[in-house]
Coordinates of C-alpha atoms in Angstrom, one line a residue:
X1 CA 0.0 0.0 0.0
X2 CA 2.9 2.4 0.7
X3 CA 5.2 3.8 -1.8
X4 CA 7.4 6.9 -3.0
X5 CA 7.7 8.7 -6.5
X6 CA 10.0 10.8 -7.3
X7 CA 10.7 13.2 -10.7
X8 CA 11.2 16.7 -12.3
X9 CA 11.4 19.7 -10.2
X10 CA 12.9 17.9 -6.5
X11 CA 9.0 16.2 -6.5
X12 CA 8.5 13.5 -3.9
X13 CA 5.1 12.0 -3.3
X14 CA 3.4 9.3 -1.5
X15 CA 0.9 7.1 -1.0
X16 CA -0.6 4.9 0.9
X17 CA -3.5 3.6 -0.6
X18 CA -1.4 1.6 -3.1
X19 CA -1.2 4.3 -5.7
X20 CA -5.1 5.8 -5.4
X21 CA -3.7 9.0 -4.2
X22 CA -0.5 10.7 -3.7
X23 CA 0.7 13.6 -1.2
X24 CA 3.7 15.7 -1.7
X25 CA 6.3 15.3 0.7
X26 CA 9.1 18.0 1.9
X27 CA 11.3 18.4 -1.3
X28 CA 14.9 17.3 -0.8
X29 CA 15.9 20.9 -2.7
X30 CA 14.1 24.4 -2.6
X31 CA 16.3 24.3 -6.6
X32 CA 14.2 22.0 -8.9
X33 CA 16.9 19.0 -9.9
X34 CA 16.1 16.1 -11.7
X35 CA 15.1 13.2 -9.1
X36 CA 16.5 10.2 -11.3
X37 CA 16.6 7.5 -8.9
X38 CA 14.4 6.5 -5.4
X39 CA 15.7 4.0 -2.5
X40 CA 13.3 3.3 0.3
X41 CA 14.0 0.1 2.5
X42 CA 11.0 0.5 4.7
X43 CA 8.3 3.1 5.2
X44 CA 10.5 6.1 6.6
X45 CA 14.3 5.4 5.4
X46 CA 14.9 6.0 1.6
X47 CA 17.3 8.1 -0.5
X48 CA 16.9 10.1 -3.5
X49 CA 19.5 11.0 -6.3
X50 CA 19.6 13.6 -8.5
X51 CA 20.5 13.9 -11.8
X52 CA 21.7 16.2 -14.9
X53 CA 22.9 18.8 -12.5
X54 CA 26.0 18.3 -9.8
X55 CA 24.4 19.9 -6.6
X56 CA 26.2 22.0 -4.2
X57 CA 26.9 19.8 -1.2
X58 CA 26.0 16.5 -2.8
X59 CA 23.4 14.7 -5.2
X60 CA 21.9 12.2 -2.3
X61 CA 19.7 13.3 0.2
X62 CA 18.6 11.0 2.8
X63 CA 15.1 10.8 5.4
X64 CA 14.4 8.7 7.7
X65 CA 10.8 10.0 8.8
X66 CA 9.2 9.4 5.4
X67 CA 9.8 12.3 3.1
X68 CA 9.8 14.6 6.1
X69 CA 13.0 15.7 6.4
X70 CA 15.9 15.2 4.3
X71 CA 19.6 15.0 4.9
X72 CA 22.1 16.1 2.1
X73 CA 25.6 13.8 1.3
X74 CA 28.1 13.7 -1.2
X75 CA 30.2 11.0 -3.0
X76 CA 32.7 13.0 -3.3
X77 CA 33.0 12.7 -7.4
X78 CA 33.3 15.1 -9.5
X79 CA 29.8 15.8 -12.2
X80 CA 27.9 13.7 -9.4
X81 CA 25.0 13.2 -12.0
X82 CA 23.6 10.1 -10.5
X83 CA 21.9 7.8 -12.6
X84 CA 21.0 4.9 -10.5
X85 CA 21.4 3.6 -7.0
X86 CA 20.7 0.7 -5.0
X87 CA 20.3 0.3 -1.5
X88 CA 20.3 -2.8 0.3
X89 CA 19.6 -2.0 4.0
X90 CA 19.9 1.0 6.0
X91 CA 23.6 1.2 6.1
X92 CA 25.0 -0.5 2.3
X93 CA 24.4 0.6 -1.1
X94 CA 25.1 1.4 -4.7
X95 CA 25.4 4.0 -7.3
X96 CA 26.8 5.2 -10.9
X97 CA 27.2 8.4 -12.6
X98 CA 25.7 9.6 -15.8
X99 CA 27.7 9.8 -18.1
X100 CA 29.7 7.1 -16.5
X101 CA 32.9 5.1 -17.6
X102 CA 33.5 6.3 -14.1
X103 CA 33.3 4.4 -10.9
X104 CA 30.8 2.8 -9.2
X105 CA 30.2 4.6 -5.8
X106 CA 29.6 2.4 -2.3
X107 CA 28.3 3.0 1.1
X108 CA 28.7 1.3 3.9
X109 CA 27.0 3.7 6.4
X110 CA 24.0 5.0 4.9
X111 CA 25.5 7.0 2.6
X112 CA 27.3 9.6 4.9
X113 CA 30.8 8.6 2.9
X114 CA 31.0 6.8 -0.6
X115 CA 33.9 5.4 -1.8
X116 CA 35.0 4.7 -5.6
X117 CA 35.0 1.0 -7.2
X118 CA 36.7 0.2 -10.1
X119 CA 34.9 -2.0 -11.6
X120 CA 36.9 -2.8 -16.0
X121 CA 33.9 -1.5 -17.4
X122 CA 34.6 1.6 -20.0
X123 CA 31.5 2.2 -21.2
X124 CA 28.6 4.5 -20.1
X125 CA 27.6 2.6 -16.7
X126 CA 23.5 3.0 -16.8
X127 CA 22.1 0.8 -14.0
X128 CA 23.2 -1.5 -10.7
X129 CA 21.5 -3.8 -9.1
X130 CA 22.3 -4.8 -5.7
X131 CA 21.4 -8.6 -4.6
X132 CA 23.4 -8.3 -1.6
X133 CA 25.4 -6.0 -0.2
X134 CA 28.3 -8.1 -1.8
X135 CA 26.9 -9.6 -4.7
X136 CA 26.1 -6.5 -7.4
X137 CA 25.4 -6.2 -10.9
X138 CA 25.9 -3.4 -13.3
X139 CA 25.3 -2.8 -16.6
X140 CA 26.8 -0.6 -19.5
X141 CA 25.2 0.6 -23.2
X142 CA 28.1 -0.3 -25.4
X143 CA 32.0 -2.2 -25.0
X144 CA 32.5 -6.3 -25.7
X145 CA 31.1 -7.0 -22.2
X146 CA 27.9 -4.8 -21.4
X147 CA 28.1 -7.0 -17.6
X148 CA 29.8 -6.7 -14.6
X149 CA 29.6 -8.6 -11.8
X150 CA 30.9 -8.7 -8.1
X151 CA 30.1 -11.2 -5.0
X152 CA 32.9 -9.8 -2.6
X153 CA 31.4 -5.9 -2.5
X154 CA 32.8 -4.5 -5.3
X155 CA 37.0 -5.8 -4.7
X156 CA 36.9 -8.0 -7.7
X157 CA 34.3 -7.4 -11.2
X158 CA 33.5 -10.2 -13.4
X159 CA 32.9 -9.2 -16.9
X160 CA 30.1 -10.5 -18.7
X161 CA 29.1 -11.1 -22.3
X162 CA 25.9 -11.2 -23.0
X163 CA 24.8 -13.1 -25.8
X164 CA 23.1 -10.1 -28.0
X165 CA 25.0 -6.8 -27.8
X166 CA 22.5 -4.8 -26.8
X167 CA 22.8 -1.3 -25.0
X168 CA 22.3 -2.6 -21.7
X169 CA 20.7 0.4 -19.7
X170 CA 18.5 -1.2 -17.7
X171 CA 18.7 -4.4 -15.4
X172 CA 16.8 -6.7 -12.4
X173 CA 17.7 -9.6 -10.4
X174 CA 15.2 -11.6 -8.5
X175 CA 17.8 -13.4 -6.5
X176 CA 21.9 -13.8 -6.8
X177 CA 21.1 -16.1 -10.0
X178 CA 18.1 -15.0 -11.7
X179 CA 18.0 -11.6 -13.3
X180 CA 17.4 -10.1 -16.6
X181 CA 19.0 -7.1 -18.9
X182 CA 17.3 -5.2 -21.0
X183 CA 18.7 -1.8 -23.2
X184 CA 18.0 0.3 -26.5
X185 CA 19.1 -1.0 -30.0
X186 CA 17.5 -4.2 -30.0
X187 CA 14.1 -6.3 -28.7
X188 CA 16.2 -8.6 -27.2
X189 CA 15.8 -9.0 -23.1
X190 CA 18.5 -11.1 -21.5
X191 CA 17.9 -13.8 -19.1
X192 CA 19.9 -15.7 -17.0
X193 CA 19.7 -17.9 -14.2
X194 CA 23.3 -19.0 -13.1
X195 CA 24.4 -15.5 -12.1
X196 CA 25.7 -14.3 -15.6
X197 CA 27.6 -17.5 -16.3

């Protein structure tokens, strides 16, 4: 019944009625950024990440009263244009920049300090999907391998070929085997279900 929206303009909204009506929360910024990406873990804790614009004092804002209030961090990158984040609990999470070939960005406290993860990709990083807090999957929209995968929290990256070369921007796992990548230039949707192998 509960869940966030986030868009144009620092928008946040809510509902509670699964999706019958909606009610504007605090906005994370009084300057109207582009909200790309929306984390909540529970009712009150989420993050939200803006992008297309590198915000004094950080692109991630963080409440933990439901929209409420919000607290501001930074990566600590430079054109912190975040794309897309994942958070898997309260205190470990995800992100990538837009445009990328950068990289990937973790937290282990909730997002009060990020550090930088290298991760052999080169192309434009576009999603990342966190199973686990060590087992993470990102995708890229061009390069031989459009796949990356980790299962020690981002220390080693297993690149992955998928078998259409499509430009991965978007992708889902169910489970630490299970997912599926999807992107632009073709109709193709990968699946897998032994983890990429």
């Amino acid at each position: 019944q509960t869940g966030y929206i986030s868009g144009q303009n620092s928008r946040v909204l809510k509902t509670t009625n699964g999706g019958q009506n909606w009610v504007p929360k605090t906005q994370p910024s009084l300057i109207n950024y582009s909200l790309s990406s929306l984390e909540f873990i529970n009712e009150n804790t989420g993050w939200t990440f803006v992008n297309f614009a590198t915000v004094p004092g950080g692109n991630v804002f963080k409440t933990t009263d439901g929209g409420n209030n919000w607290v501001q961090y930074t990566t600590g990158g430079t054109s912190e244009n975040i794309i897309a984040a994942d958070m898997v609990d309260a205190n470990t999470g995800y992100c990538v920049y837009n445009p990328s070939n950068r990289p990937v960005y973790k937290t282990t406290n909730g997002g009060v300090n990020w550090v930088p993860l290298t991760t052999g990709l080169t192309g434009n990083i576009k999603d990342v999907k966190a199973v686990t807090g060590n087992i993470v999957y990102v995708c890229q929209s061009s390069g031989t391998q459009r796949l990356a995968k980790t299962t020690n929290g981002g220390v080693n990256w297993t690149l992955i070929t998928l078998p259409v070369p499509i430009d991965a921007t978007s992708l889902d796992f169910k489970d630490a085997n299970t997912g599926y990548v999807c992107g632009n230039t073709t109709t193709a949707i990968c699946r897998t279900t032994d983890g990429g192998n």
